[in-house]
XYZ file of C-alpha atoms in Angstrom:
452
model
C -1.260 -15.620 -0.409
C -4.216 -17.605 0.703
C -6.145 -17.101 3.738
C -9.114 -19.320 4.768
C -11.724 -19.758 7.479
C -14.503 -21.822 8.299
C -18.356 -20.315 8.832
C -21.478 -21.935 9.896
C -24.179 -22.400 7.453
C -27.006 -21.258 10.109
C -26.041 -23.519 12.942
C -25.197 -20.688 15.564
C -27.962 -20.648 18.275
C -26.684 -17.781 20.247
C -29.168 -15.225 18.469
C -32.100 -17.850 18.357
C -35.158 -17.104 16.695
C -34.416 -13.202 17.055
C -31.547 -13.948 14.656
C -33.545 -15.855 12.150
C -36.451 -13.001 12.221
C -33.993 -10.236 11.673
C -32.889 -11.996 8.571
C -36.298 -11.974 6.953
C -36.184 -10.307 3.384
C -38.756 -8.007 2.185
C -40.748 -10.730 0.799
C -40.695 -12.683 4.177
C -41.850 -9.391 6.007
C -44.499 -8.924 3.593
C -45.797 -12.551 3.803
C -45.892 -12.420 7.595
C -47.594 -9.084 7.609
C -50.295 -10.060 5.290
C -50.900 -12.964 7.014
C -51.320 -11.263 10.275
C -53.621 -8.723 8.805
C -55.649 -11.860 7.186
C -55.934 -13.599 10.351
C -57.345 -10.428 12.254
C -59.923 -9.911 9.277
C -60.842 -13.204 9.581
C -61.504 -13.101 12.989
C -63.569 -9.987 13.025
C -65.462 -11.171 9.955
C -65.641 -14.648 11.005
C -64.478 -16.055 8.034
C -62.448 -19.601 8.815
C -61.108 -19.879 4.835
C -59.521 -16.576 5.355
C -58.067 -17.429 8.642
C -56.335 -20.676 6.916
C -55.111 -18.428 4.286
C -53.413 -16.138 6.870
C -52.043 -18.534 9.003
C -50.482 -19.995 5.891
C -48.995 -16.759 4.588
C -47.685 -16.109 8.403
C -46.287 -19.438 8.867
C -44.370 -19.587 5.512
C -41.614 -17.157 6.311
C -41.390 -18.322 10.069
C -40.841 -21.962 8.776
C -38.336 -20.883 6.353
C -36.293 -18.539 8.656
C -36.280 -21.670 11.450
C -35.050 -24.336 8.652
C -32.643 -21.806 7.432
C -31.272 -21.001 11.086
C -30.868 -24.563 12.089
C -29.215 -25.961 8.689
C -26.029 -28.005 9.674
C -23.792 -27.709 6.553
C -20.473 -25.724 7.029
C -18.313 -24.037 4.410
C -14.873 -23.028 4.373
C -13.639 -20.053 2.190
C -10.040 -19.107 0.902
C -8.643 -16.008 -0.944
C -5.584 -16.094 -2.806
C -4.050 -12.445 -4.447
C -2.418 -12.670 -7.724
C -0.104 -10.963 -7.496
C 0.116 -9.439 -4.035
C 2.200 -6.520 -4.770
C 1.129 -4.288 -8.120
C 2.298 -1.276 -9.629
C -0.193 1.709 -9.452
C -2.583 1.422 -12.269
C -2.052 -2.289 -12.992
C -4.602 -4.905 -12.296
C -4.566 -7.708 -9.541
C -6.878 -10.908 -9.581
C -8.647 -12.023 -6.513
C -9.628 -15.801 -6.372
C -12.042 -16.752 -3.981
C -12.713 -20.675 -3.209
C -15.620 -21.967 -1.136
C -15.308 -25.478 0.059
C -18.698 -27.574 1.459
C -17.188 -29.241 4.274
C -20.421 -30.915 5.591
C -22.466 -33.597 4.799
C -25.313 -31.954 3.504
C -25.621 -30.122 0.272
C -25.977 -26.111 0.453
C -28.804 -24.128 -0.635
C -28.350 -20.773 -2.984
C -25.467 -18.711 -1.693
C -24.433 -15.202 -2.418
C -20.906 -14.587 -1.699
C -19.314 -11.002 -1.159
C -16.198 -9.724 -0.588
C -15.438 -6.404 1.010
C -12.749 -3.645 -0.813
C -12.079 -0.366 -0.366
C -13.817 1.762 -2.835
C -10.605 2.667 -4.649
C -10.052 -0.525 -5.596
C -13.825 -0.624 -7.685
C -17.177 -1.918 -6.772
C -17.582 -4.567 -4.144
C -17.637 -7.697 -5.578
C -20.825 -10.322 -5.226
C -21.608 -13.708 -6.629
C -24.364 -16.188 -6.276
C -23.216 -19.725 -6.249
C -26.005 -22.705 -6.637
C -26.109 -25.861 -4.745
C -22.900 -27.178 -3.708
C -22.656 -30.631 -3.098
C -21.273 -32.310 -0.014
C -17.396 -32.058 -0.522
C -17.760 -29.813 -3.558
C -16.084 -26.504 -4.090
C -16.982 -23.382 -6.308
C -14.140 -20.883 -7.333
C -14.754 -17.499 -8.596
C -12.468 -14.192 -8.957
C -12.502 -10.645 -9.824
C -9.982 -7.917 -10.422
C -9.075 -4.654 -8.492
C -7.152 -2.082 -9.745
C -6.019 1.317 -8.234
C -4.110 4.382 -9.425
C -3.183 5.275 -5.909
C -0.423 3.492 -4.152
C -0.979 2.218 -0.715
C -1.754 -0.917 1.258
C -5.472 -2.022 0.801
C -7.463 -4.784 3.043
C -9.437 -6.930 1.065
C -12.291 -8.876 3.368
C -13.561 -10.189 5.332
C -15.548 -12.469 3.172
C -19.373 -12.559 3.781
C -21.386 -15.301 2.849
C -25.457 -15.032 2.562
C -27.778 -17.827 3.041
C -31.002 -17.724 1.706
C -33.764 -20.110 1.367
C -35.395 -21.162 -1.783
C -38.632 -19.143 -1.577
C -36.470 -16.194 -0.746
C -38.136 -15.336 2.523
C -34.993 -15.265 4.796
C -31.576 -14.403 4.488
C -28.628 -14.748 6.781
C -24.941 -13.356 6.725
C -21.766 -15.040 7.934
C -18.362 -13.365 7.980
C -15.158 -15.281 7.929
C -12.511 -13.605 10.009
C -9.304 -13.451 7.942
C -8.151 -10.855 4.957
C -5.692 -10.118 2.925
C -3.822 -6.905 2.052
C -2.948 -5.666 -1.574
C 0.309 -3.410 -1.860
C 0.029 -1.116 -4.697
C 3.588 0.053 -5.202
C 4.631 3.326 -7.276
C 4.993 3.066 -11.110
C 8.198 1.957 -12.281
C 9.696 3.529 -15.531
C 12.511 1.948 -17.466
C 15.770 3.892 -17.691
C 18.137 3.793 -20.370
C 21.565 2.402 -19.157
C 23.633 5.411 -19.349
C 26.876 6.094 -17.455
C 26.927 8.555 -14.723
C 29.612 9.902 -12.247
C 30.442 7.415 -9.617
C 29.398 4.331 -11.273
C 33.040 3.466 -12.196
C 33.806 2.223 -8.700
C 31.960 -1.148 -9.059
C 29.644 -3.331 -10.966
C 28.126 -1.941 -14.362
C 29.753 -0.756 -17.387
C 32.538 0.989 -15.524
C 33.330 -1.597 -13.147
C 36.754 -2.094 -11.432
C 37.807 -5.322 -9.912
C 40.338 -4.829 -6.732
C 42.681 -7.579 -5.173
C 42.390 -8.474 -1.585
C 45.186 -6.176 -0.691
C 47.057 -3.587 -2.608
C 50.080 -5.073 -4.666
C 50.838 -8.438 -5.727
C 53.240 -9.433 -3.453
C 50.769 -8.618 -0.649
C 47.475 -10.924 -2.073
C 46.477 -13.493 0.351
C 46.737 -16.892 -1.637
C 44.997 -19.993 -0.764
C 45.527 -23.753 -1.211
C 45.571 -25.385 -4.413
C 42.147 -26.983 -5.422
C 41.780 -29.490 -8.000
C 40.850 -27.738 -11.546
C 42.706 -24.427 -10.685
C 44.840 -22.934 -13.401
C 48.439 -23.520 -12.567
C 49.299 -19.973 -14.058
C 47.812 -18.511 -10.745
C 50.156 -20.619 -8.587
C 51.959 -18.202 -6.293
C 55.274 -19.505 -5.971
C 56.616 -17.690 -3.312
C 53.788 -18.805 -0.951
C 54.258 -22.185 -2.121
C 57.812 -22.094 -0.886
C 56.844 -20.400 2.509
C 53.887 -22.774 3.214
C 55.345 -26.031 1.764
C 52.120 -26.609 -0.188
C 51.016 -25.826 -3.331
C 49.174 -22.097 -3.169
C 47.522 -20.115 -5.903
C 46.389 -16.518 -6.077
C 42.845 -15.522 -5.159
C 40.579 -14.578 -7.785
C 39.945 -10.741 -7.904
C 37.041 -9.870 -5.752
C 34.642 -7.253 -7.404
C 33.985 -4.238 -5.127
C 30.156 -3.689 -5.446
C 29.211 -0.103 -6.224
C 26.696 1.754 -3.950
C 23.777 3.763 -4.576
C 21.797 6.024 -2.292
C 18.332 7.356 -3.415
C 17.342 10.388 -1.337
C 13.883 11.018 -1.382
C 12.659 14.392 -0.036
C 9.277 14.104 1.655
C 8.746 17.323 3.550
C 5.296 18.579 3.262
C 6.158 21.991 2.792
C 8.463 21.378 -0.101
C 5.521 19.853 -2.262
C 2.029 21.438 -3.165
C -1.090 19.417 -4.599
C -1.999 15.657 -4.353
C -3.222 12.996 -6.538
C -1.425 10.999 -9.136
C -0.100 13.892 -11.463
C 1.186 15.775 -8.532
C 4.773 16.625 -7.859
C 5.205 14.350 -4.734
C 4.003 11.451 -6.443
C 6.362 11.970 -9.678
C 9.269 11.897 -7.072
C 8.050 8.836 -5.280
C 7.716 7.036 -8.785
C 11.241 8.643 -9.890
C 12.776 6.974 -6.774
C 11.305 3.666 -7.335
C 12.201 3.699 -10.779
C 15.953 4.711 -9.848
C 15.984 1.909 -7.258
C 15.187 -0.864 -9.405
C 17.365 0.554 -12.162
C 20.259 0.313 -9.883
C 19.420 -2.741 -8.688
C 19.192 -4.426 -11.839
C 22.757 -2.971 -12.750
C 24.397 -4.754 -9.948
C 24.467 -1.935 -7.328
C 24.121 -2.017 -3.217
C 21.086 0.116 -2.950
C 19.655 1.977 -0.193
C 16.634 4.478 0.076
C 16.938 7.652 2.557
C 14.442 10.154 3.413
C 14.842 13.618 4.672
C 14.100 12.423 8.425
C 17.318 10.549 8.251
C 15.493 7.154 8.166
C 16.604 4.476 5.460
C 15.841 1.155 4.315
C 17.093 -1.472 4.304
C 17.880 -0.102 7.893
C 20.555 -0.403 10.128
C 23.308 -2.577 9.478
C 27.262 -2.554 9.060
C 26.660 0.352 6.353
C 23.125 0.243 5.965
C 23.245 -1.199 2.188
C 21.741 -4.374 0.677
C 24.647 -6.362 -0.448
C 24.355 -9.683 -1.940
C 22.012 -10.443 -4.794
C 19.400 -12.255 -2.435
C 19.808 -9.477 0.101
C 19.391 -6.823 -2.491
C 15.810 -8.431 -3.828
C 14.764 -8.693 -0.187
C 15.709 -5.054 0.543
C 14.004 -3.974 -2.924
C 11.069 -5.432 -1.702
C 11.410 -3.667 1.423
C 11.913 -0.590 -0.092
C 8.860 -0.835 -2.304
C 6.540 -1.408 0.319
C 7.754 1.512 2.287
C 7.451 3.932 -0.951
C 3.814 2.343 -1.341
C 2.826 3.909 1.931
C 5.250 6.709 2.210
C 3.755 10.289 2.941
C 4.766 13.937 3.644
C 6.829 14.289 6.772
C 6.677 17.417 9.340
C 10.411 18.335 8.588
C 11.393 21.417 7.612
C 14.796 20.821 6.451
C 17.379 18.313 5.126
C 19.847 18.297 7.852
C 19.202 14.752 9.255
C 19.409 13.197 5.699
C 22.878 15.227 5.612
C 24.181 13.793 8.942
C 23.407 10.298 7.595
C 25.409 11.074 4.230
C 28.231 12.749 5.775
C 29.195 9.538 7.457
C 31.133 7.694 4.736
C 31.496 7.188 0.791
C 28.162 6.893 -0.557
C 28.968 6.173 -3.892
C 26.378 7.442 -6.386
C 23.957 9.701 -4.845
C 20.591 10.162 -6.703
C 18.234 12.883 -4.948
C 14.627 13.993 -5.444
C 13.976 17.287 -4.302
C 11.237 19.316 -3.918
C 11.175 23.330 -3.203
C 14.455 24.376 -1.601
C 14.925 27.736 0.100
C 18.234 29.154 0.296
C 19.341 27.429 3.396
C 18.088 23.889 2.493
C 19.707 24.496 -0.773
C 23.013 25.079 0.841
C 22.682 21.808 3.144
C 22.007 19.885 -0.318
C 24.973 21.244 -2.037
C 27.101 20.049 0.920
C 25.782 16.401 0.146
C 27.689 15.879 -2.671
C 31.116 16.200 -0.825
C 30.757 12.341 0.235
C 29.502 11.107 -2.614
C 31.352 9.395 -5.938
C 28.901 11.337 -7.951
C 25.749 13.393 -7.358
C 22.570 13.573 -9.227
C 19.600 15.729 -8.297
C 15.982 16.209 -9.686
C 14.687 19.538 -8.531
C 10.497 19.677 -8.713
C 9.397 23.384 -8.162
C 5.681 22.769 -7.076
C 4.613 26.178 -8.075
C 5.502 25.796 -11.557
C 4.677 21.908 -11.500
C 1.044 22.834 -10.269
C 0.446 25.345 -12.575
C -1.330 24.891 -15.981
C 0.393 25.357 -19.051
C -0.740 28.872 -20.015
C 1.012 32.092 -20.977
C -0.280 33.628 -17.477
C 2.920 34.533 -15.479
C 3.143 32.577 -12.292
C 5.194 33.169 -9.147
C 8.806 34.207 -9.312
C 10.876 31.106 -10.312
C 13.666 30.517 -8.017
C 14.611 27.063 -9.549
C 17.360 28.719 -11.823
C 19.300 29.906 -8.760
C 18.954 26.608 -6.917
C 20.182 24.608 -9.895
C 23.332 26.924 -10.120
C 24.053 26.385 -6.160
C 24.012 22.619 -6.750
C 26.019 22.487 -9.802
C 28.561 24.606 -8.555
C 28.788 22.278 -5.535
C 29.524 19.255 -7.937
C 25.863 18.123 -8.622
C 24.409 17.143 -11.803
C 21.246 19.098 -11.535
C 17.982 19.183 -13.480
C 14.884 20.769 -13.355
C 11.647 18.712 -13.593
C 8.905 20.160 -15.894
C 5.363 18.955 -15.480
C 4.788 15.547 -16.383
C 8.384 15.081 -17.820
C 9.243 11.249 -18.390
C 12.102 10.238 -16.089
C 13.820 8.306 -19.012
C 14.671 11.521 -21.006
C 15.914 13.400 -17.820
C 18.113 10.391 -17.404
C 19.582 11.022 -20.822
C 19.837 14.701 -20.168
C 21.765 14.040 -16.898
C 24.191 12.151 -18.883
C 24.638 15.029 -21.560
C 24.950 17.539 -18.958
C 27.828 15.419 -17.089
C 29.673 14.862 -20.224
C 28.969 17.978 -21.407
C 27.661 16.683 -25.021
C 24.568 18.528 -26.119
C 24.214 19.827 -22.624
C 21.334 22.281 -22.465
C 22.107 25.161 -20.012
C 18.577 26.106 -19.080
C 16.842 22.876 -18.859
C 14.801 24.147 -16.110
C 12.873 26.064 -18.906
C 11.782 22.996 -20.924
C 8.344 21.995 -21.191
């Protein structure tokens, strides 16, 4: 993205001489003070030569400030992000471009861009003389381990005279926004319950209506295979009719993210909540790549891509746009004030959700019961359960609070979930494979919650 603006060099007369004097540097103020002091001493001592020196010292910074303030050149600046959306921990490059759109060459320019402290130090560049109609391009890198939306700008331009007596600052009005999305982990292409209803390894194709005799035909088109001619419809309509191609039924996947503040403890890139957000992002991208219609749902009942016929992204282009919306939402998502999962359950029980992948925080007995009922309207249900107490505890031999994860896992599994506990810092790809093994019963580990 590119934004630009034009800043006057020092042509703005609204501040007058006061603005120019406020821009005096330490050197300029020192010269002015020394000149005034020398002039006073010359008057007291009657030394005319000292008076000339004092006047020279005092007038020089004033002349520099006046000339700089009345400079007539103008410059235009623009900023471009590459890319504008990056995963946490990755770098983005910011390109700055300055154009001299006046008829006069510029003096020494210092360029400074305002960036949040989490992206790194504030970049500063010194630009030499720019000829009329010329341009200068510089760039810098930004990086953040924390997801979010960060403003870049406005761009500030400092003008200075050749003697360094005066320095004026001009600011552009435009700024850009860098979106830092959660980290996405590649997931293995395993088969999970509920995937056989659409695209993927277990894809199925369905006809427009049940039974070959009920197929809705269409007119023959040049190039159609004659083996697809539907003779009964041809006799009925008096023209050559062919059977429609079997239409793929697109599989659905809902990713449920528990954002309740009371369900997670700790903060920072290594917290349980950040792992859940990153896991949700990885699942969304993985399912989108496999051809699923996807939707992101939170405990508050809000969903992305939003309200529609069924709330899911459909065609490929729509899926790509929806994925961008979901990643933008995950970039800024935070804890909710909710205490339960009932709103999400109300959304899920409205229809067949296909595959349901959920990332839960701490569940008490009541919320575990609500979560258990969510699997009834899904073609398959996979849950990752994060226990903040064990997640936040360092790996030591010191016993922690009573672990209720095992009981919650049992409740979810009895309700039809493929449920896994998430140890501290566990890779999602390994848990993904473990979910496949648990579903098929091959090498399933009954106490997966005790893994470290």
